[in-house]
Short mmCIF file of C-alpha atoms in Angstrom, two decimals:
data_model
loop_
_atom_site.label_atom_id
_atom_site.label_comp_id
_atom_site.label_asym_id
_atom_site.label_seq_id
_atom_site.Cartn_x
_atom_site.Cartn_y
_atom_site.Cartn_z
CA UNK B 1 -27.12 -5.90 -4.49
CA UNK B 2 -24.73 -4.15 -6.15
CA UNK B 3 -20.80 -5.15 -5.63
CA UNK B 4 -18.73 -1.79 -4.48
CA UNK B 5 -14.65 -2.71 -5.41
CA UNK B 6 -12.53 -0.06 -3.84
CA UNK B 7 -9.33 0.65 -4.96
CA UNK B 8 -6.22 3.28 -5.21
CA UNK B 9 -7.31 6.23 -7.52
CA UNK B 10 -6.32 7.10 -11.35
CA UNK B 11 -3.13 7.94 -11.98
CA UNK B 12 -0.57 8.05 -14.82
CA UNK B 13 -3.87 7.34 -17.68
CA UNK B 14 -4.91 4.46 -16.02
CA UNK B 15 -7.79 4.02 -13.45
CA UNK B 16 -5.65 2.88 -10.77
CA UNK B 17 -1.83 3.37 -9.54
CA UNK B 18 -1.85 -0.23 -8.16
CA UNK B 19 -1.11 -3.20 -9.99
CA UNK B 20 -3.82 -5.10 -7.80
CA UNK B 21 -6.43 -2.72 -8.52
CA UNK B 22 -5.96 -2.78 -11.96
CA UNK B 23 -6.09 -6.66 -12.56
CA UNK B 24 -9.10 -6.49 -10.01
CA UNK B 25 -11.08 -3.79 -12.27
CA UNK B 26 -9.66 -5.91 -15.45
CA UNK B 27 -11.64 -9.05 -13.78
CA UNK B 28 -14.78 -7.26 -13.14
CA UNK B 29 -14.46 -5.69 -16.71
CA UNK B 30 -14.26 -9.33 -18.01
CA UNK B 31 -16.60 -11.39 -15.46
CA UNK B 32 -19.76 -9.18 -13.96
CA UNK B 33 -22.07 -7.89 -16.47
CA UNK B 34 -22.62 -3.60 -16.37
CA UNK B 35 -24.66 -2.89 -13.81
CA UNK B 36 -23.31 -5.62 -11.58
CA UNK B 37 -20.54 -3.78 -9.60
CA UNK B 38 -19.54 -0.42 -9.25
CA UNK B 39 -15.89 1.16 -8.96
CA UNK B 40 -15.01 3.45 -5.85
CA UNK B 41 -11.55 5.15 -5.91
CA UNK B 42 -11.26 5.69 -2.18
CA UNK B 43 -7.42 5.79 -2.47
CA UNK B 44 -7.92 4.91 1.40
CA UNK B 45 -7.32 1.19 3.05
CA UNK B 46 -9.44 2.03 6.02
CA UNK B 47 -12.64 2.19 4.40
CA UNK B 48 -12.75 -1.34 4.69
CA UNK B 49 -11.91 -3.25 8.30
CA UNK B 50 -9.24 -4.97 6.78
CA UNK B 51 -7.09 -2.03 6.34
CA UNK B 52 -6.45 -3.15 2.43
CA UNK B 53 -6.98 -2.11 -1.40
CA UNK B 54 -8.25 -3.97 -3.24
CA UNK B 55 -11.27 -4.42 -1.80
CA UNK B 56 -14.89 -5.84 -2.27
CA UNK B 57 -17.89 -4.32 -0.64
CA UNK B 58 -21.25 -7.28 -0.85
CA UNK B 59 -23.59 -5.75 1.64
CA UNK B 60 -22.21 -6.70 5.19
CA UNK B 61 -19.26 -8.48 3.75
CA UNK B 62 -15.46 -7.41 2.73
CA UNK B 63 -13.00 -9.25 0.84
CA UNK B 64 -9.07 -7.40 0.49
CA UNK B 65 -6.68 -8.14 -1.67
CA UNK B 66 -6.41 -9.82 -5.82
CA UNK B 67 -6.94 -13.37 -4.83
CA UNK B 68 -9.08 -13.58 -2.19
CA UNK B 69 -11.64 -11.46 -4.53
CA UNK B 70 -11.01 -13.74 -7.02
CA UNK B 71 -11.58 -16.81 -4.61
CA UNK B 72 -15.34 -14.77 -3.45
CA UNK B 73 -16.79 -14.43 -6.62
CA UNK B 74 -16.35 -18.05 -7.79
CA UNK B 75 -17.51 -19.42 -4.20
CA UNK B 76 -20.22 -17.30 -3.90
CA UNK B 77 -21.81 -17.09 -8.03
CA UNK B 78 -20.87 -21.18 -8.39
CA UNK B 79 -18.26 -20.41 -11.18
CA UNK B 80 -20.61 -17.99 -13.47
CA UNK B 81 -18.11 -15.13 -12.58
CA UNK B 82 -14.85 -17.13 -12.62
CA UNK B 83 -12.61 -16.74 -15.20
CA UNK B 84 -10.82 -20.27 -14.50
CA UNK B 85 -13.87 -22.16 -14.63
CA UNK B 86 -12.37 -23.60 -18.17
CA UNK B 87 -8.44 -24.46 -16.65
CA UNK B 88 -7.88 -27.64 -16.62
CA UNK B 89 -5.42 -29.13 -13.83
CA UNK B 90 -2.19 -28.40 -15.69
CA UNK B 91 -3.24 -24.44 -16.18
CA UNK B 92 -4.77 -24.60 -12.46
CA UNK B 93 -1.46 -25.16 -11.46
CA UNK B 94 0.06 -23.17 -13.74
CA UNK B 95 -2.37 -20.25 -12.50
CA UNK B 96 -1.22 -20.68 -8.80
CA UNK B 97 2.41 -20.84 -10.01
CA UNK B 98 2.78 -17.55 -12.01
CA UNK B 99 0.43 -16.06 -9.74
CA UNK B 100 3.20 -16.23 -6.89
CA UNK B 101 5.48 -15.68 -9.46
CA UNK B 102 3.78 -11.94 -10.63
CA UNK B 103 3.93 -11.19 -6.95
CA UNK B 104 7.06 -12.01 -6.17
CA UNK B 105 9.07 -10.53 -8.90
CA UNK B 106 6.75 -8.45 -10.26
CA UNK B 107 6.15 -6.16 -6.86
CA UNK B 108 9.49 -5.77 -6.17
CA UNK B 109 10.27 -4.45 -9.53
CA UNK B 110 7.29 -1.55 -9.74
CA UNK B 111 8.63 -1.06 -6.11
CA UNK B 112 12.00 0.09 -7.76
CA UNK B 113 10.64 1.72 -10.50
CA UNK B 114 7.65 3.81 -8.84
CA UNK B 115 9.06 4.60 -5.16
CA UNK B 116 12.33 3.28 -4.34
CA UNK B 117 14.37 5.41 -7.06
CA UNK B 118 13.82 9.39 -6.12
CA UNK B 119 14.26 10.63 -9.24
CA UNK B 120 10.42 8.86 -10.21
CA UNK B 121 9.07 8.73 -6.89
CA UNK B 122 9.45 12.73 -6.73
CA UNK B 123 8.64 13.65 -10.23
CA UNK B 124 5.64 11.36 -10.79
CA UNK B 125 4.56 9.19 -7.75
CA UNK B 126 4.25 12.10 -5.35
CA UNK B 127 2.74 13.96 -7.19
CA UNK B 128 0.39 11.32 -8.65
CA UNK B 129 -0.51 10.50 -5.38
CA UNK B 130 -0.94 13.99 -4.53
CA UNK B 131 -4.04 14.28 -6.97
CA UNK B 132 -5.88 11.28 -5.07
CA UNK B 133 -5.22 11.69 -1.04
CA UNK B 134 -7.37 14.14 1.07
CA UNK B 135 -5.99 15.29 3.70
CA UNK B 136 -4.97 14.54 5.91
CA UNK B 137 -4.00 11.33 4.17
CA UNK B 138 -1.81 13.48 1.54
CA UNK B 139 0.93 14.36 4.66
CA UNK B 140 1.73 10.68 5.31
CA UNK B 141 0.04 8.02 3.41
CA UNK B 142 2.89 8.60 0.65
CA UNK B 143 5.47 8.03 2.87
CA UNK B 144 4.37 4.74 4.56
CA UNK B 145 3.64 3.70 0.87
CA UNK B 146 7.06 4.38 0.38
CA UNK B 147 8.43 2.65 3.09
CA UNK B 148 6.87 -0.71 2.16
CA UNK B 149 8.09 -0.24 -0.95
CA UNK B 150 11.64 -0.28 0.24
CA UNK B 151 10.91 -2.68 3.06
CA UNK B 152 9.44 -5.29 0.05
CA UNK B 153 12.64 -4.55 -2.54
CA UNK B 154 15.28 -4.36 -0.22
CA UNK B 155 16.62 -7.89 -0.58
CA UNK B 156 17.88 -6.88 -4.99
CA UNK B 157 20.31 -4.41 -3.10
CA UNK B 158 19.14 -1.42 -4.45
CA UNK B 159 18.83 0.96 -2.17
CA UNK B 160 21.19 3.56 -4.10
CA UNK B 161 18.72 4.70 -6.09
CA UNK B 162 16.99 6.26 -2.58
CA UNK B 163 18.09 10.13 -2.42
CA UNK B 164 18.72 9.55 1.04
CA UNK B 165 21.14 6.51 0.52
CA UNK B 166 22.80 9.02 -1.69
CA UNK B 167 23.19 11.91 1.09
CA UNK B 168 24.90 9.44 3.46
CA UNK B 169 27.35 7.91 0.95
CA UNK B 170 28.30 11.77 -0.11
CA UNK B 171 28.58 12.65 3.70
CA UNK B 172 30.86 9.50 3.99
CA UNK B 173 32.77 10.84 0.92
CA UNK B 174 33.04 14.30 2.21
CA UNK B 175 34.61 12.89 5.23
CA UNK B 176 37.04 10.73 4.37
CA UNK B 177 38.56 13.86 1.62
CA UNK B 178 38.28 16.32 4.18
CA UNK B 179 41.96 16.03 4.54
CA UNK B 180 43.18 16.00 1.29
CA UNK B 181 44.67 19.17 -0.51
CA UNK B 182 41.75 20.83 -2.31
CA UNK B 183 44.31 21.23 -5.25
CA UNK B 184 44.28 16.97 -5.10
CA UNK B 185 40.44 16.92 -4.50
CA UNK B 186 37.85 15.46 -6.93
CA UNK B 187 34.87 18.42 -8.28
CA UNK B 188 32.04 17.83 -5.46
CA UNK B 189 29.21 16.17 -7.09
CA UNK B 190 25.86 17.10 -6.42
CA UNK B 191 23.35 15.11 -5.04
CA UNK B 192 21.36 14.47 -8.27
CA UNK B 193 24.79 13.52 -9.80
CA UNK B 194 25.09 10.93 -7.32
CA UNK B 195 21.84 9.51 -7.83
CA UNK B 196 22.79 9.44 -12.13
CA UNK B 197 25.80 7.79 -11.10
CA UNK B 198 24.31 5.04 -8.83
CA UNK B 199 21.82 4.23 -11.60
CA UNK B 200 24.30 3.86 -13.94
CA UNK B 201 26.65 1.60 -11.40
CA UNK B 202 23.29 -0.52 -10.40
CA UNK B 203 22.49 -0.73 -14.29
CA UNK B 204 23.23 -4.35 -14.49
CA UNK B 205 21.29 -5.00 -11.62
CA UNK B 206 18.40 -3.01 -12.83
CA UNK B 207 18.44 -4.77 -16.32
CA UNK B 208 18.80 -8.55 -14.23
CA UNK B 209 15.84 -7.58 -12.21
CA UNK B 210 13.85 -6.91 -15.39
CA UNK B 211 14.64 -9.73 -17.53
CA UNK B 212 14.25 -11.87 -14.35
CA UNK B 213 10.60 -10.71 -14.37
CA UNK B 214 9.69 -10.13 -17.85
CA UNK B 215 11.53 -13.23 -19.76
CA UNK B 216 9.06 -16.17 -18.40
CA UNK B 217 6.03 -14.04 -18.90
CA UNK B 218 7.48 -13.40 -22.66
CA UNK B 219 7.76 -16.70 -23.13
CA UNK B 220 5.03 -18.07 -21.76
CA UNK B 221 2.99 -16.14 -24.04
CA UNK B 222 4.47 -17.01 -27.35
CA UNK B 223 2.06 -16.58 -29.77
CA UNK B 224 -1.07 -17.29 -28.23
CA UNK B 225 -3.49 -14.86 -27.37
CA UNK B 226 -3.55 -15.67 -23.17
CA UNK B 227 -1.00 -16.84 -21.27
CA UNK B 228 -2.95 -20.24 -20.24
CA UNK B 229 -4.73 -20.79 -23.32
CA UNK B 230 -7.43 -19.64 -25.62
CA UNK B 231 -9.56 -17.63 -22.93
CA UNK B 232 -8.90 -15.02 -20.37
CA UNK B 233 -7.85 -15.90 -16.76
CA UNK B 234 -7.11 -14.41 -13.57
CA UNK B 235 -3.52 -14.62 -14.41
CA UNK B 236 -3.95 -12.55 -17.18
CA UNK B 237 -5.99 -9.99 -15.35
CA UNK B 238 -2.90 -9.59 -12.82
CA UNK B 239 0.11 -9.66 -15.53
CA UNK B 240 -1.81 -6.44 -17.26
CA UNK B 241 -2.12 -5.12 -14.07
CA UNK B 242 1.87 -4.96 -13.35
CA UNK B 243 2.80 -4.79 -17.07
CA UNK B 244 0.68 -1.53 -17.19
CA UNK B 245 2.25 0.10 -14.48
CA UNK B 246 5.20 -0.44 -15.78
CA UNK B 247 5.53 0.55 -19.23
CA UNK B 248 2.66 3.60 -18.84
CA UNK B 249 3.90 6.02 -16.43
CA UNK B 250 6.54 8.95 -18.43
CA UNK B 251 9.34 8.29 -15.40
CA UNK B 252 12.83 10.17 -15.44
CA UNK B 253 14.44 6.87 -14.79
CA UNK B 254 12.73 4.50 -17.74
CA UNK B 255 15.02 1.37 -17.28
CA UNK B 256 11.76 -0.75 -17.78
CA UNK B 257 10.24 1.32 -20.22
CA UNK B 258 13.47 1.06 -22.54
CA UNK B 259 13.62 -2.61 -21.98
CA UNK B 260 10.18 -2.71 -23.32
CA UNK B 261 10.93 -1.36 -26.14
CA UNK B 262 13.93 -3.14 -27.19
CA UNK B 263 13.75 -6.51 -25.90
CA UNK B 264 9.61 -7.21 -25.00
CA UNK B 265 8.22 -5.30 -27.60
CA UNK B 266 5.40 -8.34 -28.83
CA UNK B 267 4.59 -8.34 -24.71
CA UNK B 268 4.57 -4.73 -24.32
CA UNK B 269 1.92 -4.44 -27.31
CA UNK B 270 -0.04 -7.39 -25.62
CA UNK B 271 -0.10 -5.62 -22.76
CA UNK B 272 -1.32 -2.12 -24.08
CA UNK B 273 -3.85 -3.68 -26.37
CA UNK B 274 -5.30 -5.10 -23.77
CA UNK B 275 -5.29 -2.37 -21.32
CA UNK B 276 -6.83 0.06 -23.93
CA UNK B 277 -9.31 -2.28 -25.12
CA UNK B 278 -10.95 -2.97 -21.52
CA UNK B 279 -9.37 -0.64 -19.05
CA UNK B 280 -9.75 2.35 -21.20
CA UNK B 281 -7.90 5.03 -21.82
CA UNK B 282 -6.79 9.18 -20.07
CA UNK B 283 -8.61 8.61 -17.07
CA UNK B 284 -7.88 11.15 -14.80
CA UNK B 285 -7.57 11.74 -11.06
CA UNK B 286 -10.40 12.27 -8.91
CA UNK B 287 -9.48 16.14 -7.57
CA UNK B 288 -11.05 16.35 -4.65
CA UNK B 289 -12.33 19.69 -4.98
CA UNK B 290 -13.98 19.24 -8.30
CA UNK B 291 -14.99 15.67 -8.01
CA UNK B 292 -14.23 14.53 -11.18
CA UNK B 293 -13.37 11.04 -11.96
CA UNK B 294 -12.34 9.85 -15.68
CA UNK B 295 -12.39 11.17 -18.87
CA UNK B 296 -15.37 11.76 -21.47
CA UNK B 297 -12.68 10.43 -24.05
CA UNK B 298 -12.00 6.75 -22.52
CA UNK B 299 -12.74 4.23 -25.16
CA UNK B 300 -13.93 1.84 -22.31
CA UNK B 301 -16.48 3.06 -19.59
CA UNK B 302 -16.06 2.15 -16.11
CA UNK B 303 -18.78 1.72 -13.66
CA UNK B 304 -17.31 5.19 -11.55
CA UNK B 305 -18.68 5.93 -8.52
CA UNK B 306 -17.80 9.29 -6.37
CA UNK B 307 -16.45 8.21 -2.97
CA UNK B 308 -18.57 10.47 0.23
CA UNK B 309 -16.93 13.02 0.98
CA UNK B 310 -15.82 12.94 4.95
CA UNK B 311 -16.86 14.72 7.28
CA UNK B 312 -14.86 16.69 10.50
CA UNK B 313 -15.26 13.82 12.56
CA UNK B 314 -13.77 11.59 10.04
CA UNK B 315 -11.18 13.60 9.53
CA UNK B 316 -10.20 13.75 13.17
CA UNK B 317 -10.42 10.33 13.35
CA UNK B 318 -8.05 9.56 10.18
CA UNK B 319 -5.67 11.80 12.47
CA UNK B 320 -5.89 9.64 15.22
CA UNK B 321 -5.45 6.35 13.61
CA UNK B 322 -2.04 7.56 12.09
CA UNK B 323 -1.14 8.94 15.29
CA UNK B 324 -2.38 5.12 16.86
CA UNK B 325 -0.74 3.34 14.33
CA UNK B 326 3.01 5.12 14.78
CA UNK B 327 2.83 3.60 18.10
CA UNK B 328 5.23 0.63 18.69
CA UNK B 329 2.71 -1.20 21.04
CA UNK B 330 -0.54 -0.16 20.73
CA UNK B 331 -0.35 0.30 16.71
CA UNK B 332 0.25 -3.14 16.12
CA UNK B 333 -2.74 -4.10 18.24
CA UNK B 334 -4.63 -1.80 16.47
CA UNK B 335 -3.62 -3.26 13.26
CA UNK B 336 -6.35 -5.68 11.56
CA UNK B 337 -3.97 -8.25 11.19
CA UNK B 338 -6.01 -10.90 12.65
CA UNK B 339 -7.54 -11.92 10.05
CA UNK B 340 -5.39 -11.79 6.93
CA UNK B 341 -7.80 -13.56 4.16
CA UNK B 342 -11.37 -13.93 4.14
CA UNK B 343 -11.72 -17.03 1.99
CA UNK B 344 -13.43 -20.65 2.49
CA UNK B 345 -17.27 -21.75 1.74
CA UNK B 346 -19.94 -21.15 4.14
CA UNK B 347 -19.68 -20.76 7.80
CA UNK B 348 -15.92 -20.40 7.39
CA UNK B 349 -16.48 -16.98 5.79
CA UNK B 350 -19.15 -16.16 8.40
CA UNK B 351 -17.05 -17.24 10.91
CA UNK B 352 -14.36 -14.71 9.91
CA UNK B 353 -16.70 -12.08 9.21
CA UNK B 354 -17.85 -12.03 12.47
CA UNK B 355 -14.07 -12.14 14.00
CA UNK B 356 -13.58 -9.29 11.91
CA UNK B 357 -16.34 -7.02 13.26
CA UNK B 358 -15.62 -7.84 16.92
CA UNK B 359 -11.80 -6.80 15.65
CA UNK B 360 -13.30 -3.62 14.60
CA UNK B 361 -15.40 -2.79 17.27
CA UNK B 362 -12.66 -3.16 19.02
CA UNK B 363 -10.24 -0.78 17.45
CA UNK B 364 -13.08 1.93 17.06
CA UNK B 365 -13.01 1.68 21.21
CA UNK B 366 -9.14 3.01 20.80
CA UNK B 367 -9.82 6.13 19.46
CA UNK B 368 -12.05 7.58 22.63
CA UNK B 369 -10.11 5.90 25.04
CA UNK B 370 -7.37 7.55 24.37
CA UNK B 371 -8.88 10.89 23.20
CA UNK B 372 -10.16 10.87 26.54
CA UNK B 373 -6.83 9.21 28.75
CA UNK B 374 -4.92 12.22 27.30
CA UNK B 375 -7.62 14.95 28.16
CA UNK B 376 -8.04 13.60 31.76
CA UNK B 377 -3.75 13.61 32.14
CA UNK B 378 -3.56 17.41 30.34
CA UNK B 379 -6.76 18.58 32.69
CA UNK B 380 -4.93 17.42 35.79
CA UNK B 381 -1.42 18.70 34.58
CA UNK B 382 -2.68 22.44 33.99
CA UNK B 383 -4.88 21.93 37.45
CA UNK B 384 -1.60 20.97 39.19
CA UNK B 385 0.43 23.58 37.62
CA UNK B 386 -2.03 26.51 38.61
CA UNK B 387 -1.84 24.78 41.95
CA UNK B 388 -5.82 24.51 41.96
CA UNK B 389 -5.25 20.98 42.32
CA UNK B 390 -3.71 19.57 45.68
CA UNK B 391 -2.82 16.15 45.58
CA UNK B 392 -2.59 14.25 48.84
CA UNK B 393 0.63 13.63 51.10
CA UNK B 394 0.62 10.91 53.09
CA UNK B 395 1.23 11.27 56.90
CA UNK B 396 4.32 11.12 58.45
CA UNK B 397 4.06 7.59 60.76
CA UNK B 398 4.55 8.91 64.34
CA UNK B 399 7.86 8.05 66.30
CA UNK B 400 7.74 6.35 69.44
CA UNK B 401 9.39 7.53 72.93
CA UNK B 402 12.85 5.58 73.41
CA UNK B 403 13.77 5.03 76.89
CA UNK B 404 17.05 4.04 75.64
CA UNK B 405 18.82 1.04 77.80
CA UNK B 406 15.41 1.22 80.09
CA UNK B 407 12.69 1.10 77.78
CA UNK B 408 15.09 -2.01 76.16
CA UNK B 409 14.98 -3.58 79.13
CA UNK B 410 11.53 -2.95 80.08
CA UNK B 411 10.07 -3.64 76.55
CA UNK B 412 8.73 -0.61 76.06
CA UNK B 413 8.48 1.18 72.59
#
């Protein structure tokens, strides 16, 4: 059977706008034979249960996210389509290592560059983004994407570079001069002035953050041709895949991109020769009217396959989930969070794959239920409005005679 790997769409020239997408296409590229695997941009994490891009379609089975892909295919072809079958202990460990390493620094830093700062979230991401979502998923997919984003980057202090960090620090300004002479009062800045000026002020930061990221990888390489050694490794796959997304996109704010190209040139040139030469090049969003995915120029073909398109029902659905989801109670039980990896040999994985579709049986009973809760509470609303429905009172309880002082002494009630 063929092996479906779904992942964000194309976007900025390459064939994915996430860095795990792209080192999971880069490892297919390098590992399956063509013909082996197909690539699906559904630029939507609820096509698999696990609510999660990247992820791997075998039949009955999905696998979400870089490594636990990674940890499938060598479990399940005994090592012919692992690309750290050759590692010895020393580069195993070094594997793990920069692997948490690439997450950890690396994330944070494309979460800066791509949707934290407003100048290149609104010129490029959005937009980028734009191309790939159907709707409804254009209206607030971006947004929660966002919100990660600043949720995952918030501890480098950074926030500034948010246009809405800006508005509240101008507010704050505006209040404190509001009773100062106008003669004595600074020019009012605009808010993309602010946002300039916070780059510049956060500068350092900026430049820390990169070097932070971008110094061990530069030395690790050195002059060999892989990080680990003479062959390519999963590490490798998932340094191209943030290394492209860094230095590719033409952003307003290019603190990365100019670093790049003064300091990591030799790793910037790795990192584009290497992209080119097995990711291709120009591919293109898929538009969702004209259903076109790539380019006839890419030097490298991919194994491109056209996502269904949805139907009404689907659509409605979508709706729902978001709606679901925005809950504070009931979206985090509807959340597949359950089951956060789907790794291990054997009846391990079976075990979790059947977890996973009582999990999703489950949440696909939330959708009606509720659909059909809110119905039943507008029905009787507009009934009891109209007054055609009439609910019942209870009865008043009868009173009893009182005989006063008499019936007191008598006993009688």
């Amino acid at each position: 059977m063929v092996l479906e790997l779904h992942i964000w769409g194309p976007a900025f020239g390459l064939p994915s706008l996430d860095a795990q997408c792209l080192a999971a296409v880069f490892y297919f590229q390098k590992s399956l034979p063509a013909g082996a695997w197909s690539l699906v941009p559904s630029s939507n994490p609820n096509v698999s249960p696990l609510g999660e891009l990247p992820a791997l379609r075998d039949g009955k089975t999905w696998v979400a996210g870089f490594g636990n892909i990674v940890e499938y295919l060598r479990d399940t072809s005994n090592g012919d389509h692992d690309l750290d079958r050759d590692l010895n202990e020393s580069q195993q460990a070094d594997s793990i290592a920069f692997s948490s390493f690439l997450e950890s620094r690396g994330q944070p830093l494309l979460d800066l560059t791509l949707y934290v700062s407003s100048d290149n979230y609104f010129a490029s991401t959005r937009p980028a983004l734009a191309d790939i979502l159907l709707w409804p998923d254009s209206w607030f997919v971006p947004h929660l994407l966002r919100e990660k984003a600043k949720k995952r980057s918030e501890h480098l202090g950074l926030s500034s570079l948010d246009v809405d960090t800006a508005r509240e620090d101008k507010d704050e300004d505006v209040g404190l001069t509001a009773h100062i002479p106008k003669s004595l009062r600074k020019p009012r800045q605009t808010v993309s002035s602010l946002i300039g000026r916070n780059v510049q002020k956060n500068r350092f930061r900026l430049d820390a953050a990169t070097a932070d990221f971008l110094d061990p990888l530069l030395e690790r390489l050195g002059d060999q041709k892989w990080l680990l050694g003479d062959t390519v490794s999963s590490v490798d796959c998932l340094t191209i895949g943030y290394l492209a997304l860094l230095q590719t996109p033409q952003l307003p704010q290019a603190w990365v991109k100019e670093a790049f190209q003064k300091k990591y040139v030799k790793l910037s040139q790795w990192a584009s020769d290497q992209t080119s030469r097995v990711l291709g090049t120009s591919h293109r969003a898929a538009s969702p009217l004209k259903q076109q995915i790539g380019d006839r120029n890419t030097k490298s073909d991919l194994p491109w396959q056209i996502p269904p398109q949805r139907t009404s029902q689907q659509i409605l659905y979508s709706v729902l989930e978001s709606c679901i989801s925005a809950m504070p109670v009931i979206g985090n039980a509807y959340k597949p969070s359950e089951i956060s990896h789907l790794q291990g040999p054997g009846d391990l994985r079976q075990k979790k794959q059947s977890q996973l579709i009582i999990i999703q049986r489950q949440r696909e009973v939330y959708v009606p239920v509720l659909v059909s809760t809110l119905a039943a509470v507008g029905i009787l609303g507009v009934l009891s409005y109209k007054g055609l429905l009439l609910l019942p009172r209870p009865f008043a309880k009868p009173r009893g005679r009182d005989f006063g002082e008499a019936g007191s002494l008598l006993g009688l009630i």
